[in-house]
XYZ file of C-alpha atoms in Angstrom:
454
model
C 132.848 -96.095 -79.180
C 131.070 -94.680 -81.283
C 130.531 -94.979 -85.647
C 127.944 -92.802 -87.305
C 125.209 -94.182 -85.585
C 125.994 -97.889 -84.966
C 128.109 -100.207 -82.519
C 132.585 -100.238 -83.159
C 133.026 -103.784 -84.909
C 136.138 -105.012 -84.229
C 135.865 -105.214 -88.466
C 135.531 -101.575 -88.989
C 138.138 -101.664 -85.936
C 140.120 -103.016 -88.412
C 139.035 -100.856 -91.715
C 140.635 -98.106 -89.359
C 144.578 -99.766 -88.772
C 144.441 -100.210 -92.620
C 143.268 -96.471 -93.306
C 145.973 -94.735 -91.145
C 148.367 -95.128 -94.332
C 146.062 -93.364 -96.786
C 144.960 -90.739 -93.849
C 148.581 -89.830 -92.823
C 148.621 -85.986 -93.779
C 152.430 -85.476 -93.910
C 153.019 -82.936 -96.058
C 149.994 -81.139 -95.918
C 150.607 -77.492 -95.684
C 149.664 -75.932 -92.134
C 146.360 -73.095 -93.248
C 147.685 -69.716 -92.321
C 144.905 -66.725 -93.599
C 147.637 -64.882 -95.991
C 149.985 -65.282 -97.823
C 153.996 -66.729 -96.555
C 156.889 -64.220 -95.709
C 159.535 -65.021 -97.409
C 162.845 -64.348 -96.046
C 164.014 -61.313 -97.276
C 161.141 -59.843 -95.954
C 162.915 -60.474 -92.726
C 166.517 -59.396 -93.846
C 164.599 -56.300 -95.683
C 163.211 -55.044 -92.529
C 167.077 -56.032 -90.172
C 168.814 -54.232 -92.508
C 166.650 -50.917 -92.451
C 166.291 -50.758 -88.265
C 169.025 -52.482 -86.739
C 170.362 -50.352 -84.191
C 173.737 -51.443 -84.520
C 174.059 -50.583 -88.383
C 172.486 -46.773 -87.803
C 175.324 -46.285 -84.830
C 178.243 -47.690 -87.472
C 176.758 -44.745 -90.266
C 177.268 -42.607 -87.203
C 181.059 -43.319 -87.342
C 181.123 -43.596 -90.602
C 179.380 -39.600 -90.720
C 182.444 -38.783 -87.895
C 184.742 -40.244 -89.256
C 184.203 -38.099 -92.985
C 184.294 -35.175 -90.621
C 187.505 -35.916 -89.077
C 189.471 -35.898 -92.411
C 187.658 -32.906 -92.945
C 189.657 -31.583 -89.904
C 192.905 -33.301 -89.996
C 193.597 -31.005 -93.122
C 192.719 -28.255 -91.640
C 195.584 -25.909 -90.533
C 196.311 -24.980 -86.863
C 194.363 -22.501 -86.023
C 196.644 -18.692 -86.250
C 197.677 -16.695 -82.827
C 196.738 -13.464 -82.544
C 198.660 -10.757 -79.364
C 198.425 -7.496 -78.408
C 201.868 -6.148 -76.903
C 202.693 -3.154 -74.748
C 206.555 -3.618 -75.834
C 209.311 -1.528 -73.827
C 207.922 0.175 -71.147
C 210.132 1.883 -69.240
C 209.343 0.680 -65.737
C 210.687 4.905 -63.999
C 207.878 6.655 -65.301
C 206.098 4.013 -66.791
C 206.288 6.733 -70.279
C 204.634 5.194 -74.189
C 207.714 8.435 -74.860
C 210.316 8.539 -73.107
C 212.285 5.739 -75.086
C 212.372 4.807 -78.806
C 211.534 1.346 -78.046
C 209.314 1.317 -76.070
C 205.574 0.744 -78.162
C 201.629 -0.735 -79.169
C 202.148 -3.683 -80.976
C 199.163 -5.926 -82.290
C 200.602 -9.394 -84.011
C 199.351 -12.533 -85.431
C 201.209 -15.678 -86.562
C 200.644 -19.580 -88.445
C 201.972 -23.627 -87.943
C 202.793 -24.102 -91.639
C 203.113 -28.176 -90.691
C 206.383 -29.729 -93.399
C 204.785 -30.271 -96.416
C 203.646 -34.132 -96.572
C 202.413 -33.825 -93.399
C 198.759 -32.521 -93.160
C 198.418 -35.059 -96.787
C 199.336 -37.836 -95.019
C 196.578 -37.505 -91.455
C 194.308 -37.170 -94.142
C 194.584 -40.629 -95.522
C 195.151 -41.751 -92.190
C 191.939 -40.524 -91.020
C 190.110 -41.347 -94.620
C 191.381 -45.218 -93.836
C 190.047 -45.356 -90.942
C 186.704 -44.221 -93.344
C 187.323 -46.505 -95.484
C 187.778 -49.487 -92.489
C 184.255 -48.403 -90.945
C 182.231 -48.390 -94.265
C 183.751 -52.067 -94.747
C 182.991 -53.407 -90.971
C 179.176 -51.944 -91.826
C 178.576 -53.648 -94.690
C 180.555 -57.349 -91.994
C 177.636 -56.282 -90.036
C 175.171 -56.719 -92.845
C 176.736 -59.618 -94.384
C 176.595 -61.188 -90.092
C 172.822 -59.625 -89.470
C 172.041 -61.122 -93.214
C 173.589 -64.627 -92.480
C 171.668 -64.475 -88.858
C 168.304 -63.502 -89.830
C 168.762 -66.818 -92.572
C 170.015 -69.183 -89.950
C 166.820 -68.311 -87.749
C 164.308 -68.076 -90.523
C 165.738 -71.497 -91.554
C 165.690 -73.271 -87.724
C 162.216 -71.931 -87.008
C 160.833 -73.058 -90.338
C 162.498 -77.047 -89.841
C 160.987 -76.822 -86.405
C 157.864 -75.645 -87.390
C 157.231 -78.665 -89.068
C 158.425 -80.867 -87.486
C 156.516 -79.837 -84.710
C 153.482 -79.927 -87.404
C 154.649 -83.221 -88.313
C 154.336 -84.358 -83.900
C 150.655 -83.085 -84.091
C 149.211 -84.979 -86.878
C 150.956 -88.070 -85.700
C 149.660 -87.696 -81.965
C 146.140 -87.160 -83.216
C 146.836 -90.247 -85.293
C 148.333 -92.470 -82.385
C 145.238 -91.435 -80.411
C 143.057 -93.264 -83.282
C 145.250 -95.968 -83.025
C 144.738 -96.141 -78.962
C 141.504 -95.745 -79.497
C 141.306 -98.566 -81.862
C 143.660 -101.032 -79.909
C 140.815 -99.853 -76.699
C 137.845 -100.932 -78.675
C 139.636 -104.091 -79.376
C 140.271 -104.346 -76.124
C 136.722 -103.951 -74.992
C 135.290 -107.064 -77.617
C 138.339 -109.337 -76.866
C 140.732 -108.706 -79.120
C 143.598 -106.896 -78.108
C 145.622 -106.658 -74.856
C 146.365 -104.731 -72.587
C 150.134 -104.023 -72.554
C 148.728 -103.238 -76.330
C 146.610 -100.013 -74.870
C 149.779 -98.705 -72.125
C 152.183 -98.904 -74.984
C 150.754 -96.954 -77.267
C 149.479 -94.120 -73.917
C 153.273 -94.269 -73.748
C 153.968 -93.163 -77.182
C 151.345 -90.511 -76.594
C 152.711 -88.775 -73.553
C 156.358 -89.051 -75.230
C 154.766 -87.081 -78.260
C 153.398 -84.798 -76.001
C 156.782 -83.978 -74.088
C 158.140 -83.990 -78.239
C 155.952 -81.092 -78.515
C 156.137 -78.692 -75.333
C 160.022 -78.920 -76.754
C 159.814 -78.062 -79.986
C 157.172 -75.282 -79.208
C 159.181 -74.022 -76.516
C 162.315 -74.032 -79.670
C 159.755 -72.034 -81.083
C 159.462 -69.537 -79.831
C 162.304 -68.996 -78.622
C 163.297 -68.328 -82.449
C 160.413 -66.309 -82.709
C 161.879 -64.113 -80.481
C 164.942 -64.305 -82.289
C 164.088 -63.185 -85.573
C 161.708 -60.590 -84.171
C 164.660 -58.875 -82.540
C 166.836 -59.291 -85.417
C 164.754 -57.895 -88.230
C 162.928 -55.237 -85.591
C 159.506 -56.271 -83.978
C 158.038 -56.414 -80.338
C 160.321 -59.844 -79.556
C 157.019 -61.181 -78.460
C 155.176 -60.022 -81.804
C 153.959 -63.457 -82.907
C 155.897 -64.276 -86.701
C 153.257 -65.926 -89.480
C 153.392 -68.470 -91.868
C 156.563 -68.618 -92.847
C 157.886 -70.388 -96.074
C 158.645 -73.873 -96.071
C 162.457 -75.289 -96.794
C 163.080 -77.311 -99.992
C 166.694 -78.730 -101.103
C 169.045 -77.684 -103.339
C 171.483 -77.588 -105.561
C 174.880 -78.009 -103.412
C 177.889 -78.775 -105.265
C 179.825 -75.513 -105.089
C 183.311 -75.205 -106.094
C 185.815 -74.484 -103.429
C 187.927 -72.672 -105.204
C 185.018 -70.166 -106.155
C 184.302 -69.287 -103.257
C 187.507 -68.752 -102.461
C 188.037 -66.291 -104.691
C 185.016 -64.472 -103.852
C 185.145 -64.612 -100.010
C 189.216 -62.123 -101.262
C 187.128 -60.328 -103.879
C 184.216 -59.836 -101.468
C 184.548 -59.945 -98.121
C 183.784 -56.722 -96.103
C 185.959 -57.814 -93.241
C 188.763 -58.223 -94.810
C 188.824 -55.589 -96.754
C 188.327 -53.388 -93.355
C 191.991 -55.406 -92.445
C 192.887 -54.269 -96.540
C 191.742 -50.823 -95.310
C 194.056 -51.071 -92.224
C 196.847 -51.853 -93.686
C 197.223 -49.130 -96.019
C 196.269 -47.117 -93.058
C 199.465 -48.671 -90.987
C 201.504 -48.204 -94.268
C 200.731 -44.599 -94.614
C 200.549 -43.740 -90.675
C 204.519 -45.496 -90.593
C 205.493 -41.808 -93.484
C 204.218 -40.338 -91.640
C 205.570 -40.730 -88.382
C 208.775 -41.167 -90.011
C 207.719 -36.547 -91.287
C 206.962 -36.333 -87.207
C 211.481 -36.095 -87.626
C 211.118 -32.880 -90.159
C 209.905 -29.134 -88.536
C 206.985 -27.349 -88.620
C 207.867 -23.395 -89.311
C 205.908 -20.527 -87.486
C 205.114 -17.340 -89.755
C 204.587 -14.423 -87.344
C 204.567 -11.105 -88.732
C 203.183 -7.373 -86.142
C 202.559 -3.880 -85.748
C 204.257 -1.986 -83.759
C 202.945 1.580 -82.901
C 205.113 4.543 -80.944
C 204.289 8.086 -79.829
C 206.197 10.672 -79.971
C 208.939 11.741 -78.166
C 209.132 14.291 -75.102
C 209.996 17.306 -78.192
C 207.031 16.954 -80.171
C 208.587 15.241 -82.251
C 207.468 12.221 -84.342
C 208.319 7.993 -83.873
C 207.277 6.327 -86.814
C 205.229 2.823 -86.215
C 207.849 -0.300 -86.865
C 206.527 -3.603 -88.997
C 207.815 -6.502 -87.824
C 208.580 -9.977 -89.455
C 209.622 -13.524 -88.554
C 210.061 -17.150 -88.732
C 210.152 -20.122 -86.804
C 210.200 -23.605 -86.622
C 210.621 -25.914 -85.040
C 213.664 -28.217 -83.181
C 212.780 -32.500 -83.741
C 215.310 -33.335 -81.828
C 214.343 -35.727 -78.892
C 214.409 -38.912 -82.151
C 215.199 -41.951 -79.867
C 212.966 -40.545 -77.139
C 210.004 -39.678 -79.148
C 210.007 -39.808 -83.308
C 211.558 -43.655 -83.604
C 209.230 -45.093 -81.035
C 206.807 -43.207 -82.819
C 207.531 -45.255 -86.028
C 207.628 -49.153 -84.286
C 204.491 -48.265 -83.505
C 203.338 -48.327 -86.950
C 205.216 -50.635 -88.416
C 203.887 -52.330 -85.325
C 199.872 -51.558 -85.823
C 200.653 -52.369 -89.846
C 202.278 -55.831 -89.147
C 199.454 -56.324 -86.866
C 196.107 -55.517 -89.451
C 198.642 -57.818 -92.221
C 198.140 -61.177 -89.149
C 194.191 -60.734 -88.450
C 194.550 -60.814 -92.373
C 195.786 -63.582 -92.203
C 194.428 -65.130 -89.797
C 190.710 -64.634 -91.287
C 191.660 -66.188 -94.360
C 192.780 -69.255 -92.475
C 189.071 -69.296 -90.921
C 187.494 -68.312 -93.861
C 189.174 -71.234 -95.563
C 187.915 -72.851 -92.457
C 184.516 -72.409 -92.498
C 184.332 -73.129 -96.313
C 185.924 -76.620 -96.417
C 184.181 -77.828 -93.535
C 180.839 -75.946 -94.594
C 180.948 -77.506 -97.977
C 182.010 -80.973 -96.579
C 178.384 -80.080 -93.870
C 176.309 -79.194 -96.919
C 177.127 -81.520 -99.044
C 177.083 -85.039 -96.292
C 173.389 -83.130 -94.924
C 172.140 -82.978 -98.484
C 172.953 -87.098 -99.560
C 171.657 -87.982 -96.138
C 168.226 -85.844 -96.856
C 168.314 -87.627 -100.094
C 168.631 -90.537 -98.519
C 165.670 -89.749 -95.785
C 163.205 -88.448 -99.270
C 164.166 -90.824 -101.682
C 164.720 -94.322 -99.510
C 163.948 -94.276 -95.887
C 160.947 -92.862 -96.360
C 158.961 -94.756 -98.675
C 160.584 -98.276 -97.328
C 158.552 -96.501 -94.106
C 155.633 -95.689 -95.588
C 155.844 -99.825 -96.990
C 156.882 -101.131 -94.141
C 153.507 -98.842 -91.501
C 150.499 -101.267 -94.056
C 152.125 -103.943 -94.065
C 153.013 -104.507 -90.567
C 149.604 -102.881 -90.009
C 148.008 -106.347 -92.693
C 149.966 -107.655 -90.654
C 148.906 -107.225 -87.330
C 145.400 -107.653 -88.710
C 145.591 -111.216 -89.460
C 148.141 -111.812 -86.017
C 151.471 -112.889 -87.533
C 153.078 -109.155 -85.712
C 152.029 -108.204 -82.521
C 151.406 -104.414 -81.706
C 154.440 -102.908 -80.308
C 155.666 -104.144 -84.192
C 153.696 -102.397 -85.854
C 153.557 -99.328 -82.892
C 157.430 -99.223 -84.189
C 156.413 -98.452 -87.852
C 154.452 -96.134 -86.781
C 156.801 -94.331 -85.503
C 160.219 -94.532 -87.273
C 158.406 -93.346 -89.774
C 157.215 -89.972 -87.667
C 161.644 -90.384 -86.974
C 163.090 -90.133 -90.086
C 160.446 -87.651 -92.001
C 161.184 -85.769 -88.894
C 164.815 -86.214 -89.404
C 164.259 -84.947 -93.417
C 162.846 -81.723 -92.755
C 165.654 -81.810 -89.546
C 168.896 -82.299 -92.373
C 166.796 -79.543 -95.048
C 166.320 -77.187 -92.413
C 170.307 -77.396 -92.075
C 171.177 -77.449 -95.404
C 170.531 -74.140 -95.569
C 171.407 -72.941 -92.339
C 174.918 -74.100 -93.677
C 174.289 -73.223 -96.278
C 174.606 -69.089 -94.176
C 176.924 -69.418 -92.238
C 178.792 -70.580 -95.874
C 177.296 -66.712 -97.192
C 178.875 -65.453 -94.204
C 182.215 -66.797 -94.618
C 181.887 -65.592 -98.325
C 181.165 -62.140 -98.043
C 178.229 -62.723 -100.544
C 174.498 -64.366 -100.636
C 175.280 -67.956 -103.170
C 172.291 -67.661 -104.826
C 173.437 -66.523 -107.959
C 176.362 -69.580 -107.817
C 175.526 -72.119 -110.231
C 177.156 -75.925 -108.950
C 179.468 -76.905 -110.845
C 178.803 -79.769 -111.940
C 175.479 -78.126 -112.945
C 173.082 -80.126 -110.708
C 169.976 -79.149 -110.028
C 167.545 -78.549 -107.650
C 165.128 -81.854 -106.710
C 161.777 -82.293 -107.892
C 158.867 -82.019 -106.221
C 158.639 -86.069 -105.425
C 155.341 -87.197 -103.961
C 154.690 -90.096 -100.935
C 152.481 -92.937 -101.798
C 149.872 -91.765 -101.746
C 150.019 -88.887 -104.458
C 151.080 -86.269 -101.281
C 153.761 -84.058 -102.456
C 156.759 -83.357 -99.618
């Protein structure tokens, strides 16, 4: 191996080892063309073009028109008849009651039935509208989770790529030291093994990145295999949310709960409507009869008839009471569904807050303690390796520990963002405008031991 125009001497090899911590570009972002796309870009596209949203909008339109139809009267009936024609002669002049009749009738439901039918379908429309908002709520959370995980995986893959580049230098150094009698064959083999292990790690991360890119593209209505350009880097954020406030937000804003409340209101109206099935409906009819003159030429006057008829809802036990019980059961089912959703939301909020605080604490521990200590350990171990007080495996372990800590930190920050997205799905709205309870502020941009921003 040559360095510049000269042979790499042991002194130059040790200089490279000492310079490794200074050259580690852990926190430099990957260069990319154009500014990174924020998560809001993908959320807006998803809310605009996701197929399920268009389907639900059509359902709302359908219910809107059903409500109009529910308030309309039944179609009237019209008839034309030949009345009292004698079969012996088939004459229209022989009998006084013989005539040609035309009539019209209209059914009128018992007062209140049409209004109840309209209210039932209106509640169904409201339920569909809230279900549409719930789909939007869940879709927004799905996009945020896919975006956060993709950003985390990309950052971890970037760390591994840069670590492999550094480790390749270390392996080359160990080979040169072996060549000049300053190293050992096991050290070279250990470095090569760690280098290949990083290759395995990188392959897994790259595969996960492809899967998440497909997921994000699908949610945003892009072609699944289209490349995802640069996205924002993740950062820590305040996590001390008040669980009581989140519960209040859930009760006020969660669309799924509002949809169930609309079902309860529909059930209550349905009970009244089923009880009204025991009331009669009325049919009003009128007819006009034209009569021919008598056989002797004497004219007969035409006749007009009118009639009011009504239904007799006498099958109460077999028809009306089962309908009432069915509507009561539907309302009770909706009430129990609200209780179930409340329980699930309380569990999601409590568990999400606990996980969020834990991820934040671990990320803070990595950022403020473990990573700086690992940096110092790497520098001191390389110096100790230079003077021969530790062996190559110990120095290699310190390098791998620092990489592991940095990967874990990026993973914890990603988990924070994904957990926050799950919390937003549970409460029914974004939490960016909800302040932390203790006035906690997001951590400032810290710097590592080389003055580089994390």
